[in-house]
Coordinates of C-alpha atoms in Angstrom, one line a residue:
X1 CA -45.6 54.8 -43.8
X2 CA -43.2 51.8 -42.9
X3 CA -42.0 51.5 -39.9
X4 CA -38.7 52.2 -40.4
X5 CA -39.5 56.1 -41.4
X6 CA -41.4 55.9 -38.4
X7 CA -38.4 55.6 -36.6
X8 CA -36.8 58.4 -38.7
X9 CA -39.5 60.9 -38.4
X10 CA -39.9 60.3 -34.3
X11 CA -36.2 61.0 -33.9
X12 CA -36.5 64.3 -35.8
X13 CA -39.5 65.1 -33.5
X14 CA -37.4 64.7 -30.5
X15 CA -34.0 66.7 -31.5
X16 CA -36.9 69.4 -32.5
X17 CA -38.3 68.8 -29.1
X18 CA -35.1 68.6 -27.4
X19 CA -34.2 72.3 -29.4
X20 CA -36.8 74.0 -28.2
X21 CA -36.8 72.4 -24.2
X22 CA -33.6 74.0 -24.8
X23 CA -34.0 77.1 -26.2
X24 CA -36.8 77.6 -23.0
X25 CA -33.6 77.0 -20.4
X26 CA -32.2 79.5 -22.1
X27 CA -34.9 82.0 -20.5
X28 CA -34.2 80.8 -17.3
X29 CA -30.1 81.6 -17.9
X30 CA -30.8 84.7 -18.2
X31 CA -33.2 85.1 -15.5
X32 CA -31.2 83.8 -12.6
X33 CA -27.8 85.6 -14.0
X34 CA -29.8 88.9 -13.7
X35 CA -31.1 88.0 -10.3
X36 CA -27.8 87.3 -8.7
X37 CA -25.4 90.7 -10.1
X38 CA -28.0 93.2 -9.5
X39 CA -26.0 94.5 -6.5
X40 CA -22.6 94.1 -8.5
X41 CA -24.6 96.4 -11.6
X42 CA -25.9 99.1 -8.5
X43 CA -21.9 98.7 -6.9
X44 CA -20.3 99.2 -10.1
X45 CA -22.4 102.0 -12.0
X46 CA -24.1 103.5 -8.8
X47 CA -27.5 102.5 -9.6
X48 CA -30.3 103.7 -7.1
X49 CA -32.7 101.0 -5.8
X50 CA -35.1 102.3 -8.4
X51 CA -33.1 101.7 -11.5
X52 CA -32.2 98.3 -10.0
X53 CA -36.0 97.6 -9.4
X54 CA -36.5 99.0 -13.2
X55 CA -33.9 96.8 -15.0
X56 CA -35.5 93.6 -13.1
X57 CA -39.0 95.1 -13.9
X58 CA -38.1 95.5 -18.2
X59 CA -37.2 91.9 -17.6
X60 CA -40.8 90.5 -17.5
X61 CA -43.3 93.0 -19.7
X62 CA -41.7 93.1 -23.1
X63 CA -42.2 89.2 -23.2
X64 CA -45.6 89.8 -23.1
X65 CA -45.2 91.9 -26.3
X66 CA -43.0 89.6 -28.5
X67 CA -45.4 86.6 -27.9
X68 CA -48.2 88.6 -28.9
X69 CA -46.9 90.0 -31.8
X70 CA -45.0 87.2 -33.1
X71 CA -48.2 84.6 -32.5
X72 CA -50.4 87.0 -34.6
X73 CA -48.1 86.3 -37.8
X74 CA -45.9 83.5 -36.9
X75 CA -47.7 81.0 -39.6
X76 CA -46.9 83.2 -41.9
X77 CA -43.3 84.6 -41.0
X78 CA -42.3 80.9 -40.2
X79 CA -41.1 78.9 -37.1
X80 CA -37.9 78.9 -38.5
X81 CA -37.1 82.9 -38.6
X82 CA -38.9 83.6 -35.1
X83 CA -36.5 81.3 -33.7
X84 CA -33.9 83.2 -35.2
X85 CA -34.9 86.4 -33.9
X86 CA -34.6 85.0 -30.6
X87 CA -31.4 83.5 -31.0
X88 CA -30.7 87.0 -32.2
X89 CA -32.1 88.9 -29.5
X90 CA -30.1 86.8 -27.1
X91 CA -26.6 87.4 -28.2
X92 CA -27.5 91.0 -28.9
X93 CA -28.9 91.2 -25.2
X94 CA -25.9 89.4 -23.9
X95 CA -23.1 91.3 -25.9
X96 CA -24.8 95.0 -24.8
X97 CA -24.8 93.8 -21.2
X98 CA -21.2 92.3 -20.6
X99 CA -19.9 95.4 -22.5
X100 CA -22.5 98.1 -20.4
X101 CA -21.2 101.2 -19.4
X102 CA -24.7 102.4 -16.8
X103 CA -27.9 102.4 -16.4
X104 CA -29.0 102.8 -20.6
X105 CA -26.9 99.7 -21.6
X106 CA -28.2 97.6 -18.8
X107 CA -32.0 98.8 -19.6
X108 CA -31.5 97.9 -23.1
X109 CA -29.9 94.7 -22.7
X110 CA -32.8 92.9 -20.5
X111 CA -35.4 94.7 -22.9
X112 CA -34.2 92.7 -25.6
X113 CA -33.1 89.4 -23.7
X114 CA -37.5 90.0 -22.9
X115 CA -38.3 90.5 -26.1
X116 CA -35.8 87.1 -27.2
X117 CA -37.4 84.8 -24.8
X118 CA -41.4 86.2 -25.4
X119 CA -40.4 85.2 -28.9
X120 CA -39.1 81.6 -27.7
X121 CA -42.3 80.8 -26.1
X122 CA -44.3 82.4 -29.1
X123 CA -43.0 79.2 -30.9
X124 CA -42.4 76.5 -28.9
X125 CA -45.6 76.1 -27.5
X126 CA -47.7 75.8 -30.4
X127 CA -44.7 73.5 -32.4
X128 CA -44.7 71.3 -29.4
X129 CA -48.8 71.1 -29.2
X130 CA -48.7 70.3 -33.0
X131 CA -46.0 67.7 -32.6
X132 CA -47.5 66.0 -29.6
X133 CA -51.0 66.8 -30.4
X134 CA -52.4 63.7 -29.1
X135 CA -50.5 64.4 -25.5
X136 CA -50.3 67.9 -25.6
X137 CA -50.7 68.6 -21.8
X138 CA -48.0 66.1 -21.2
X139 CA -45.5 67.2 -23.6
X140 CA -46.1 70.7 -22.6
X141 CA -45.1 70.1 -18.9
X142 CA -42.1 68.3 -20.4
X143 CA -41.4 71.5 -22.5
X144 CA -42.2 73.5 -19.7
X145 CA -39.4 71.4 -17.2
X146 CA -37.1 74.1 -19.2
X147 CA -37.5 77.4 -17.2
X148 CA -36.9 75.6 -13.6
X149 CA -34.6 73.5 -15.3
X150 CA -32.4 76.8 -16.7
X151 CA -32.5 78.4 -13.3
X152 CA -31.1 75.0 -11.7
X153 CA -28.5 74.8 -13.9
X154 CA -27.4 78.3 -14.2
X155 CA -27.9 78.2 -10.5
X156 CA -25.7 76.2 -9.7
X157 CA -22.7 77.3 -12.6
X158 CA -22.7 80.8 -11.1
X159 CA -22.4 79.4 -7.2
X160 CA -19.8 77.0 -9.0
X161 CA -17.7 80.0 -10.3
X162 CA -18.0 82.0 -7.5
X163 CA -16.4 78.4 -5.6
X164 CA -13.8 78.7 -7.6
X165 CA -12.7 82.2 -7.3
X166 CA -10.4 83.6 -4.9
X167 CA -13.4 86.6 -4.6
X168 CA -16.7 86.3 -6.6
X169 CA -16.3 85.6 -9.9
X170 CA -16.6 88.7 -12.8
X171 CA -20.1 89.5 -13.0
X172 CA -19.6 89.6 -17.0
X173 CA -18.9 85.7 -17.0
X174 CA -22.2 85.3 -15.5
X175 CA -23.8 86.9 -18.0
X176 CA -22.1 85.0 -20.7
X177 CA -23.0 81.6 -19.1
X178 CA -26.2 81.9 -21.8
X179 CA -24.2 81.0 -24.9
X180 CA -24.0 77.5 -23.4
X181 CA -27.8 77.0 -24.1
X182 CA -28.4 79.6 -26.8
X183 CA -25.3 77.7 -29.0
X184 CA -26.8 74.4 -28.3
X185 CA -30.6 75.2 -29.2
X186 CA -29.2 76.7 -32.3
X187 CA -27.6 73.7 -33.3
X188 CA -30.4 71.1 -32.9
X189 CA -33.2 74.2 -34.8
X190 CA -31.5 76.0 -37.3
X191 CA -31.1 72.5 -40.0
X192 CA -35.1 70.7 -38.3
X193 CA -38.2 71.0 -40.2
X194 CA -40.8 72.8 -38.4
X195 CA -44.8 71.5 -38.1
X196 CA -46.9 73.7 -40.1
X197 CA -49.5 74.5 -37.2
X198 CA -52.3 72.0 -36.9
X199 CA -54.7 74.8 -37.5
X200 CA -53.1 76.0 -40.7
X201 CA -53.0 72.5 -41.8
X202 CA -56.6 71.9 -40.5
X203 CA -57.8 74.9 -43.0
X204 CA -58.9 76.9 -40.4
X205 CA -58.6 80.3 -41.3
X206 CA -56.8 83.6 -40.0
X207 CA -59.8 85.2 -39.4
X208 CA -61.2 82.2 -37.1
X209 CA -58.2 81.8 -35.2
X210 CA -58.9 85.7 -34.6
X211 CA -62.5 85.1 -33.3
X212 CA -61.5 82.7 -30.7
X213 CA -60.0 85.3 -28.8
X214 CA -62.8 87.7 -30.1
X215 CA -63.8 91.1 -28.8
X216 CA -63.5 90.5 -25.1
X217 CA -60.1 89.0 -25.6
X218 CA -58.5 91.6 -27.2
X219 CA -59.7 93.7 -25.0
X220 CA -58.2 92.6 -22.0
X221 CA -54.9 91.6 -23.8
X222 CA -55.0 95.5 -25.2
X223 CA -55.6 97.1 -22.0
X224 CA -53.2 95.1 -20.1
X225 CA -50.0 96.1 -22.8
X226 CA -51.2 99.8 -23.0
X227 CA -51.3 100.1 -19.2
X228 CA -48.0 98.5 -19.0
X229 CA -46.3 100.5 -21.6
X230 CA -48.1 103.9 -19.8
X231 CA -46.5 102.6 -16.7
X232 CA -43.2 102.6 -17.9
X233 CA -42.4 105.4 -19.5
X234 CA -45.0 107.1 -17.4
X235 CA -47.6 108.5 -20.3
X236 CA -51.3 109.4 -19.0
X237 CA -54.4 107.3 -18.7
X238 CA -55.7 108.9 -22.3
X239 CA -52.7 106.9 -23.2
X240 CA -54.2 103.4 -22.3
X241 CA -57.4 104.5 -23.2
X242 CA -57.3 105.5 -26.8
X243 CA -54.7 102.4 -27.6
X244 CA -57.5 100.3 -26.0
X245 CA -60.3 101.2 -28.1
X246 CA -58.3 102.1 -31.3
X247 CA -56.7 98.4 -31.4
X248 CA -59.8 96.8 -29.8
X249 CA -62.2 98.6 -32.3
X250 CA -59.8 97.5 -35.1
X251 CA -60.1 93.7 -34.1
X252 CA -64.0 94.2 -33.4
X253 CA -64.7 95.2 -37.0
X254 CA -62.8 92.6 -38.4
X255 CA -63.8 89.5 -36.8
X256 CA -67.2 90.5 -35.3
X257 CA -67.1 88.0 -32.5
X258 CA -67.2 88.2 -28.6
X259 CA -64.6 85.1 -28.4
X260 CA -65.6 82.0 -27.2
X261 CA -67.1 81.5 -23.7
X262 CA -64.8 78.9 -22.1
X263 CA -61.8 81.1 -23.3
X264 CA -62.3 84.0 -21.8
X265 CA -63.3 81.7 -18.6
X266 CA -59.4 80.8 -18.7
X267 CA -58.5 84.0 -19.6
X268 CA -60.2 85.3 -16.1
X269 CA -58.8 82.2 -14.2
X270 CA -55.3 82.8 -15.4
X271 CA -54.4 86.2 -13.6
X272 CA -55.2 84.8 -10.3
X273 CA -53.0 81.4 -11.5
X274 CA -50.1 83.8 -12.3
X275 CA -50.2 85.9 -8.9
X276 CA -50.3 82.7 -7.5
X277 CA -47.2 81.0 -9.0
X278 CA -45.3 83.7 -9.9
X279 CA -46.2 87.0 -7.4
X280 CA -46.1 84.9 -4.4
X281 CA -42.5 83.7 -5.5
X282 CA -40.3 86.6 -3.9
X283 CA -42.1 87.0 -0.8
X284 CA -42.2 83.3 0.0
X285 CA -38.6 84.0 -0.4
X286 CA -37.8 86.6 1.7
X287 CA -39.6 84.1 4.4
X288 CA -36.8 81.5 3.7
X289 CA -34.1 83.2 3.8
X290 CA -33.2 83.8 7.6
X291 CA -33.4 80.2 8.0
X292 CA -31.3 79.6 4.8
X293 CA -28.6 82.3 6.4
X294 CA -28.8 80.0 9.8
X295 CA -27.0 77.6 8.0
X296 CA -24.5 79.4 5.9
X297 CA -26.0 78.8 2.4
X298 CA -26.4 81.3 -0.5
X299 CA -29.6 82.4 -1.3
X300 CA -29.4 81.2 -4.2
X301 CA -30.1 78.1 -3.3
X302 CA -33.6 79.4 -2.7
X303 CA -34.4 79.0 -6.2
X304 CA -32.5 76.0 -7.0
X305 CA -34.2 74.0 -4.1
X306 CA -37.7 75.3 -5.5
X307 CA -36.9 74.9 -9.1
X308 CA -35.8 71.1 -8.8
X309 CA -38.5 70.1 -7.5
X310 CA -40.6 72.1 -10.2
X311 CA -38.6 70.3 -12.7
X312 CA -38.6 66.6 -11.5
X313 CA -42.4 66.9 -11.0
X314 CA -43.0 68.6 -14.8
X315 CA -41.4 65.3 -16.4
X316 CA -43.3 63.1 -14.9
X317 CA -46.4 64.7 -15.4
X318 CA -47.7 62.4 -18.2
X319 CA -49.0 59.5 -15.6
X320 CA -50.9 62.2 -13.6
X321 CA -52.4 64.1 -16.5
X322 CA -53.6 60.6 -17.9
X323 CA -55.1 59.4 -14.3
X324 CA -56.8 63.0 -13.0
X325 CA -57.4 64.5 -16.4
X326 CA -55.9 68.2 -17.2
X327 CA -58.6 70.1 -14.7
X328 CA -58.6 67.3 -12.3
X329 CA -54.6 68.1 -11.9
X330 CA -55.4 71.8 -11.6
X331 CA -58.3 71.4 -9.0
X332 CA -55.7 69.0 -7.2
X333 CA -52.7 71.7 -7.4
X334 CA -54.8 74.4 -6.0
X335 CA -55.6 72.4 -2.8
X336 CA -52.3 71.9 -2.5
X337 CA -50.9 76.0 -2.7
X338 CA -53.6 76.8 -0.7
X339 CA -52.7 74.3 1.9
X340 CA -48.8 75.5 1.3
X341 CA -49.5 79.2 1.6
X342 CA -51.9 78.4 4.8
X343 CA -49.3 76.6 6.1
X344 CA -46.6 78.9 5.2
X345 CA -48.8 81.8 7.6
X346 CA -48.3 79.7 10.5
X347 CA -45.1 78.1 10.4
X348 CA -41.8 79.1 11.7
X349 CA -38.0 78.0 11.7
X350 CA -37.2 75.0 9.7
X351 CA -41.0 74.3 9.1
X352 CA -40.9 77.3 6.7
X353 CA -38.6 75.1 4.1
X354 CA -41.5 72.3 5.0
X355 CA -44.0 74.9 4.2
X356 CA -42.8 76.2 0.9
X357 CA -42.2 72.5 -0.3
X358 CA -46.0 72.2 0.1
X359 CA -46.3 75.2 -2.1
X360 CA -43.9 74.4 -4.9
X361 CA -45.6 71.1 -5.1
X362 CA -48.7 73.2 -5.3
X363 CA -47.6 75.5 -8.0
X364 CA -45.5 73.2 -10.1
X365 CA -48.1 72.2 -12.8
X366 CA -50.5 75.6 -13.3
X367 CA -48.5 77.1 -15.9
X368 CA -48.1 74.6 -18.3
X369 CA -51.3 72.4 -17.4
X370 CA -53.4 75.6 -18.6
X371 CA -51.9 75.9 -21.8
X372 CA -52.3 72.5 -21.9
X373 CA -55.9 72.9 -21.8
X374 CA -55.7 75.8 -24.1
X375 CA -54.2 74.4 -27.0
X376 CA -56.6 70.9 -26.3
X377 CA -59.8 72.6 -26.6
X378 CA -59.3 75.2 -29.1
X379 CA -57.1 74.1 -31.8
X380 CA -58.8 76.4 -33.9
X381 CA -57.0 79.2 -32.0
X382 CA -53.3 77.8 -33.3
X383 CA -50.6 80.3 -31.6
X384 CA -52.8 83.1 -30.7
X385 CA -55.1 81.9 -28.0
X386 CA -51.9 79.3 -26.8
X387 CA -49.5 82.1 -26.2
X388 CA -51.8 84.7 -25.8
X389 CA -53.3 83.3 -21.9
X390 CA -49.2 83.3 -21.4
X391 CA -49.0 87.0 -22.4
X392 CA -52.3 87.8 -20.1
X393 CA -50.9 85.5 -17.0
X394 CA -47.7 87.3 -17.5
X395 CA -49.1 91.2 -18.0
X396 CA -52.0 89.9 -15.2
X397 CA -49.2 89.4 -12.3
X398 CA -47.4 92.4 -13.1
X399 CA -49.8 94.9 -13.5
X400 CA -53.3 93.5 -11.2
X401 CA -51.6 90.4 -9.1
X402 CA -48.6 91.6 -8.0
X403 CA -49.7 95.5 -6.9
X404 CA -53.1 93.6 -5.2
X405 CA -50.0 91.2 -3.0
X406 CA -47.9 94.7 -1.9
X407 CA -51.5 96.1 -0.8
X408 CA -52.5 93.1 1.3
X409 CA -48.4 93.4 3.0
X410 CA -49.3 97.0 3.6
X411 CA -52.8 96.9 5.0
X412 CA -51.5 93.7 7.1
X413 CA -48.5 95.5 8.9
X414 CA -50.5 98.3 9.4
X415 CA -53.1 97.1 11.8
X416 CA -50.1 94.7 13.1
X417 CA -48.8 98.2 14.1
X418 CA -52.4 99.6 15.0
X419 CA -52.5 97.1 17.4
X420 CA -49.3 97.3 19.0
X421 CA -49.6 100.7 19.6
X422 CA -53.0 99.9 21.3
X423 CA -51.7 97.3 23.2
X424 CA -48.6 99.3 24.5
X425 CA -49.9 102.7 24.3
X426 CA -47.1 103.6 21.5
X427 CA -47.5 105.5 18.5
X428 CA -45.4 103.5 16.0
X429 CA -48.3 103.9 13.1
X430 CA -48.0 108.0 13.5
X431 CA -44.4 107.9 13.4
X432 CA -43.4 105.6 11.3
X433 CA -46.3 105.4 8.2
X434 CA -47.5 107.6 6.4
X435 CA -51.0 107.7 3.6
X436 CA -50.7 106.2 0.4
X437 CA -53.0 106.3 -2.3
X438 CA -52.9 103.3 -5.1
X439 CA -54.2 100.8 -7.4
X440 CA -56.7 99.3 -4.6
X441 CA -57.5 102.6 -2.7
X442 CA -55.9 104.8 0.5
X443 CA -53.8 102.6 3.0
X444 CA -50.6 103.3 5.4
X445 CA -46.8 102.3 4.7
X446 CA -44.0 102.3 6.1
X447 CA -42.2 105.8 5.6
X448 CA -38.8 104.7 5.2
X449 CA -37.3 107.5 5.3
X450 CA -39.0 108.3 9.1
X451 CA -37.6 104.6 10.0
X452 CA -34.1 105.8 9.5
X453 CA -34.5 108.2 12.5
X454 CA -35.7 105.7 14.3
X455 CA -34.4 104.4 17.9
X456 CA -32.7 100.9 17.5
X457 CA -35.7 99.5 19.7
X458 CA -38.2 101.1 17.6
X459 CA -36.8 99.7 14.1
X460 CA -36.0 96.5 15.7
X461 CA -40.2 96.0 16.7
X462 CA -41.1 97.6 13.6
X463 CA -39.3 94.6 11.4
X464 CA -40.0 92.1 13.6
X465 CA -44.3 93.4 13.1
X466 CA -43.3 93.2 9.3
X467 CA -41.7 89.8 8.9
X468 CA -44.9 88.5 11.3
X469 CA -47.3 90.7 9.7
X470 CA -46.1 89.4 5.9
X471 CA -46.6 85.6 7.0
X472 CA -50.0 86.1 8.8
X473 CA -51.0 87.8 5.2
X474 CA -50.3 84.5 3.4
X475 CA -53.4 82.8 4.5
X476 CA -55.0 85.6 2.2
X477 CA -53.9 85.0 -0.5
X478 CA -55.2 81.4 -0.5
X479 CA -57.8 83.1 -1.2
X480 CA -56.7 82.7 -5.4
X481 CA -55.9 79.1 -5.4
X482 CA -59.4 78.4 -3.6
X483 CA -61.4 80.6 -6.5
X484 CA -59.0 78.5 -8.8
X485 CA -60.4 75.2 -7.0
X486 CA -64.1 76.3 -7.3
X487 CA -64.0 77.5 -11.1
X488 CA -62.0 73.7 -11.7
X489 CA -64.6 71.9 -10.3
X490 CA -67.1 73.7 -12.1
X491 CA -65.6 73.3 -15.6
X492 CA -65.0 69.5 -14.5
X493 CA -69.0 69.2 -14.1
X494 CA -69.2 71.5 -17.4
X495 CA -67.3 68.4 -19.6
X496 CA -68.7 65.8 -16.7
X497 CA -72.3 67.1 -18.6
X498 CA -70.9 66.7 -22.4
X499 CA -69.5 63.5 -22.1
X500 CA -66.3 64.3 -20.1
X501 CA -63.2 65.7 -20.7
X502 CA -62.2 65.1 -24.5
X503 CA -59.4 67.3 -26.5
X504 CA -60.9 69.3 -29.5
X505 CA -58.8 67.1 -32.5
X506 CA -58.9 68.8 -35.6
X507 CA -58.9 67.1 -39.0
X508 CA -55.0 66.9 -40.4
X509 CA -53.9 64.6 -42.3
X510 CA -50.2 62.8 -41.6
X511 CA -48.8 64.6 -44.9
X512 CA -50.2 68.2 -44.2
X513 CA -48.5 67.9 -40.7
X514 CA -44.8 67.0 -42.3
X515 CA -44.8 70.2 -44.1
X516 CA -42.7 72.9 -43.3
X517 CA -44.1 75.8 -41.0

């Protein structure tokens, strides 16, 4: 190939890169415009704190879904049509929301805005690992620069239309703040040629791809959708249990393998990673806020500050990747958010913003630097076993990570309380919490409904125990990026033992990886 179609061809690389970075910010559009007119939807259509909590919730799991679904056949229903079906998905989902009448609309809407961007990442990630497949952990951070990148951006257009109204801006105008993105990634997609996969070019069969994620795999994957579906529209535990073994036994008898070793290693590693990044995220923010309110600013700018910094790091993560290696990044990152949360349990005033810098420096490359990893050492697992430790992180948080933070808040304020009263010789605990039973055994809450009726010196103690009690509960769950660490530095001695760290390369030749996918 001369070098002029060199030229050529690495300029239609980028505007297909440049599409789907695109198409990611696009997720984070819709994310942020959701965040910020929840209390206009519970104002306008009387919404309880419940269906609130539900339309945020049906925001996350159905992603998990589409980019399961959609990276079992993508090689064969094309690059070209999933991406369609997103763009689909998000005008649909944008349409049914700025013209919702209640609850059902609303539901439906961010159902299908999930199911839009699962089916984004079910195709960017392995289009950008096949394009880049000699830097794929680079290029994936780049790609990856898209979600804090959308929520900056959209960020800042719905604090700059609320600027410019009189009172806030029309909730609806919000929501349509996606076309930007969605318009534009449609534009640079819908006329590129997509990569067939580098493990469809490679030759490596369906049936392999399967095996990498094997028995084990499935299982987990299975059991975390089933429980999550049961969850929502509250079906029993025979439920989970007969979609588990029905689907698992299914994949079993086909492809007769466990899954490989060092997967399912990541697999494990990657629900801790996801409670880490993503569970921790509200929290931290409900810590920032009061010193975000001391000076007048929307909370907003929570996200964006966090974001940015996200962003900036993920394009520059090439000349780190190339000088620690992919785990020697991760191992680094997880000294760093456990140092942030640490930190975070301690600090006070200003130092808090200081504090949750630490973190966000912390978090900013797990994400992308595992799927990195993923899609370096087992090319033979094309889009299944890329998107797939996405769809486990994702499910993981949700339905382990995320119920496993709430219980350490609970049990934390509880003996704050227990100790109060001991100390004072009040009876706040007996008054004011009351048994629960949950994921993670018996423990006290906070009855809110006996706060109500409390005196104004009571509640006043009681959320100042809370806001204290939440902080000091951050030192425990440093407790995830430290396994993180130790499991890094044991896969680091793992390569250190083969050779060192070396991506898996797959044999494809330079015309096999021009055709269309």
């Amino acid at each position: 190939m001369d070098t002029a179609n060199r030229k050529v061809n690495k300029s239609y690389d980028m505007f297909l890169f440049w599409g789907c970075f695109i198409a990611l910010v696009a997720t984070g559009f819709g994310f942020v415009a959701r965040t910020q007119i929840i209390i206009d939807w519970g104002a306008q259509f009387n919404l309880t704190e419940t269906q609130k909590g539900e339309i945020l919730g049906v925001g996350f799991w159905p992603f998990a879904i589409s980019i399961v679904i959609f990276s079992l056949v993508i090689d064969r229903v094309g690059y070209r049509n999933a991406m369609l079906f997103g763009f689909i998905c998000h005008v649909i989902s944008a349409f049914i929301t700025i013209f919702a009448t209640g609850y059902d609309m609303l539901y439906l809407g961010t159902l299908i805005m999930a199911l839009g961007n699962g089916t984004v990442e079910a195709y960017i990630n392995p289009v950008i690992a096949t394009m880049f497949k000699e830097e794929k952990t680079k290029w994936l951070n780049i790609l990856h620069a898209g979600w804090p990148a959308g929520l900056v951006v959209g960020g800042l257009l719905v604090l700059g239309l609320d600027a410019l109204a009189v009172d806030k801006m029309m909730w609806e105008v919000k929501v349509a703040l996606i076309f930007l993105p969605v318009v534009a990634y449609l534009f640079l997609l819908i006329g590129r040629k997509f990569p067939e996969n580098e493990r469809v070019a490679a030759g490596v069969s369906y049936k392999d791809m399967l095996k990498q994620v094997g028995i084990i795999g499935a299982l987990i994957i299975t059991s975390l959708i089933s429980s999550e579906i049961a969850n929502q529209f509250d079906l029993s535990i025979w439920y989970v249990v007969g979609a588990t073994v029905l689907l698992t036994g299914i994949y079993g008898y086909y492809t007769q393998s466990l899954g490989n070793g060092l997967f399912l290693l990541l697999v494990m590693i990657m629900i801790p990673l996801a409670t880490t990044e993503l569970g921790t995220d509200s929290w931290i923010t409900s810590l920032m806020e009061p010193e975000f309110d001391k000076f007048g600013l929307d909370s907003l700018w929570l996200i964006i500050y966090t974001s940015a910094i996200m962003a900036g790091l993920r394009f520059f993560a090439g000349p780190i990747v190339h000088r620690l290696s992919p785990l020697g990044l991760l191992a680094v990152s997880s000294v760093v958010a456990a140092i942030g949360l640490i930190f975070l349990s301690e600090a006070a005033g200003i130092t808090i913003l200081v504090a949750a810098t630490i973190y966000a420096l912390g978090k900013t490359f797990f994400w992308p630097t595992m799927l990195g990893v993923v899609s370096e050492q087992f090319p033979q697992g094309g889009a299944l076993t890329l998107n797939g430790i996405s769809a486990i992180g994702m499910l993981g948080v949700g339905i382990v990570g995320a119920v496993f933070l709430g219980n350490i808040q609970d049990r934390s304020i509880e003996q704050s309380i227990s100790a109060y009263d001991q100390a004072n010789s009040t009876q706040l605990k007996t008054d004011y919490m009351s048994p629960q039973t949950g994921l993670f055994g018996e423990y006290y809450a906070i009855d809110n409904a006996a706060l109500e009726g409390a005196t104004e010196a009571d509640r006043s103690t009681i959320t100042e125990i809370q806001g204290d009690a939440k902080k000091g509960a951050l030192s425990t769950v440093a407790i995830f990026p430290i396994i993180m660490l130790i499991c890094y530095v044991g896969l680091i001695l793992y390569f250190r033992s083969r050779g060192g760290y070396k991506p898996v390369m797959l044999d494809v030749s330079e015309n096999e990886r021009e055709k269309v996918g």
